[in-house]
């Protein structure tokens, strides 16, 4: 499985003296932050695209495996049924005894 690392923290320190130097440095920092924001946005889009491709490939492989492996297909059906039963019980669509009886089947 691919590993995607994310830049989490950036620390910037600078010191300026004089009005012109402060203005120039502040403008440079603002421009650098704008470029950093654009780069972060591009990285975010790339990361999301890579994640979607990975999920798509995993889903496609699971469908392929289910089409050729009866045991895997049965396991998937059981997981879907358990999830449905759990949701029904949590939402109050069934009572505890019916839920328990269904799970035992």
Coordinates of C-alpha atoms in Angstrom, one line a residue:
X1 CA 0.0 0.0 0.0
X2 CA 1.4 3.4 -0.9
X3 CA 2.5 5.7 1.9
X4 CA 1.7 9.4 1.6
X5 CA 3.5 11.8 3.9
X6 CA 2.2 15.3 4.7
X7 CA 4.0 18.4 5.6
X8 CA 2.5 19.5 8.9
X9 CA 4.5 22.3 10.3
X10 CA 6.5 25.2 8.9
X11 CA 8.5 27.6 11.1
X12 CA 9.6 30.9 9.7
X13 CA 11.8 33.4 11.5
X14 CA 13.1 36.7 10.2
X15 CA 14.3 40.1 11.5
X16 CA 13.9 43.4 9.6
X17 CA 15.1 46.9 10.4
X18 CA 14.0 50.1 8.8
X19 CA 10.6 50.9 7.2
X20 CA 11.7 50.0 3.6
X21 CA 13.3 46.7 4.7
X22 CA 10.2 45.8 6.8
X23 CA 7.9 46.5 3.9
X24 CA 10.1 44.6 1.5
X25 CA 10.4 41.6 3.8
X26 CA 6.7 41.6 4.6
X27 CA 5.9 41.6 0.8
X28 CA 8.3 38.8 0.3
X29 CA 6.8 36.8 3.1
X30 CA 3.3 37.4 1.8
X31 CA 4.3 36.2 -1.7
X32 CA 6.1 33.2 -0.3
X33 CA 3.0 32.3 1.8
X34 CA 0.8 32.6 -1.3
X35 CA 3.2 30.3 -3.2
X36 CA 3.2 27.9 -0.3
X37 CA -0.6 27.9 -0.2
X38 CA -0.8 27.1 -4.0
X39 CA 1.8 24.3 -3.5
X40 CA -0.2 22.9 -0.6
X41 CA -3.4 22.9 -2.7
X42 CA -1.7 21.1 -5.5
X43 CA -0.3 18.5 -3.1
X44 CA -3.7 18.1 -1.6
X45 CA -5.3 17.5 -5.0
X46 CA -2.5 15.0 -5.9
X47 CA -2.9 13.2 -2.6
X48 CA -6.7 12.9 -3.0
X49 CA -6.3 11.6 -6.6
X50 CA -3.8 9.0 -5.5
X51 CA -6.1 7.9 -2.6
X52 CA -9.0 7.6 -4.9
X53 CA -7.0 5.5 -7.4
X54 CA -5.9 3.2 -4.6
X55 CA -9.4 2.8 -3.3
X56 CA -10.7 2.2 -6.8
X57 CA -8.0 -0.5 -7.5
X58 CA -8.8 -2.1 -4.1
X59 CA -12.5 -2.1 -4.8
X60 CA -12.0 -3.5 -8.3
X61 CA -9.7 -6.3 -7.0
X62 CA -12.3 -7.2 -4.3
X63 CA -15.0 -7.5 -7.0
X64 CA -12.7 -9.7 -9.1
X65 CA -11.9 -11.8 -6.1
X66 CA -15.6 -12.2 -5.2
X67 CA -16.4 -13.3 -8.7
X68 CA -13.9 -16.2 -8.6
X69 CA -13.7 -17.0 -4.9
X70 CA -17.0 -18.3 -3.4
X71 CA -15.7 -18.2 0.2
X72 CA -14.6 -14.5 -0.2
X73 CA -18.0 -13.7 -1.8
X74 CA -19.8 -15.4 1.2
X75 CA -17.6 -13.4 3.6
X76 CA -18.5 -10.1 1.9
X77 CA -22.2 -11.0 2.0
X78 CA -22.0 -11.8 5.7
X79 CA -20.3 -8.5 6.4
X80 CA -22.9 -6.6 4.6
X81 CA -25.7 -8.5 6.4
X82 CA -24.1 -7.8 9.8
X83 CA -23.7 -4.1 9.0
X84 CA -27.3 -3.9 8.0
X85 CA -28.4 -5.7 11.1
X86 CA -26.3 -3.5 13.3
X87 CA -27.6 -0.3 11.7
X88 CA -31.2 -1.5 12.0
X89 CA -30.7 -2.3 15.7
X90 CA -28.9 1.1 16.4
X91 CA -31.7 3.0 14.7
X92 CA -34.4 1.2 16.6
X93 CA -35.8 -0.6 13.5
X94 CA -35.7 -4.0 15.4
X95 CA -35.7 -5.1 19.0
X96 CA -32.9 -6.9 20.8
X97 CA -34.4 -10.4 20.7
X98 CA -35.0 -10.2 16.9
X99 CA -31.5 -8.7 16.4
X100 CA -29.9 -11.5 18.5
X101 CA -32.0 -14.2 16.7
X102 CA -30.9 -12.8 13.3
X103 CA -27.3 -12.8 14.3
X104 CA -27.4 -16.4 15.5
X105 CA -28.8 -17.5 12.1

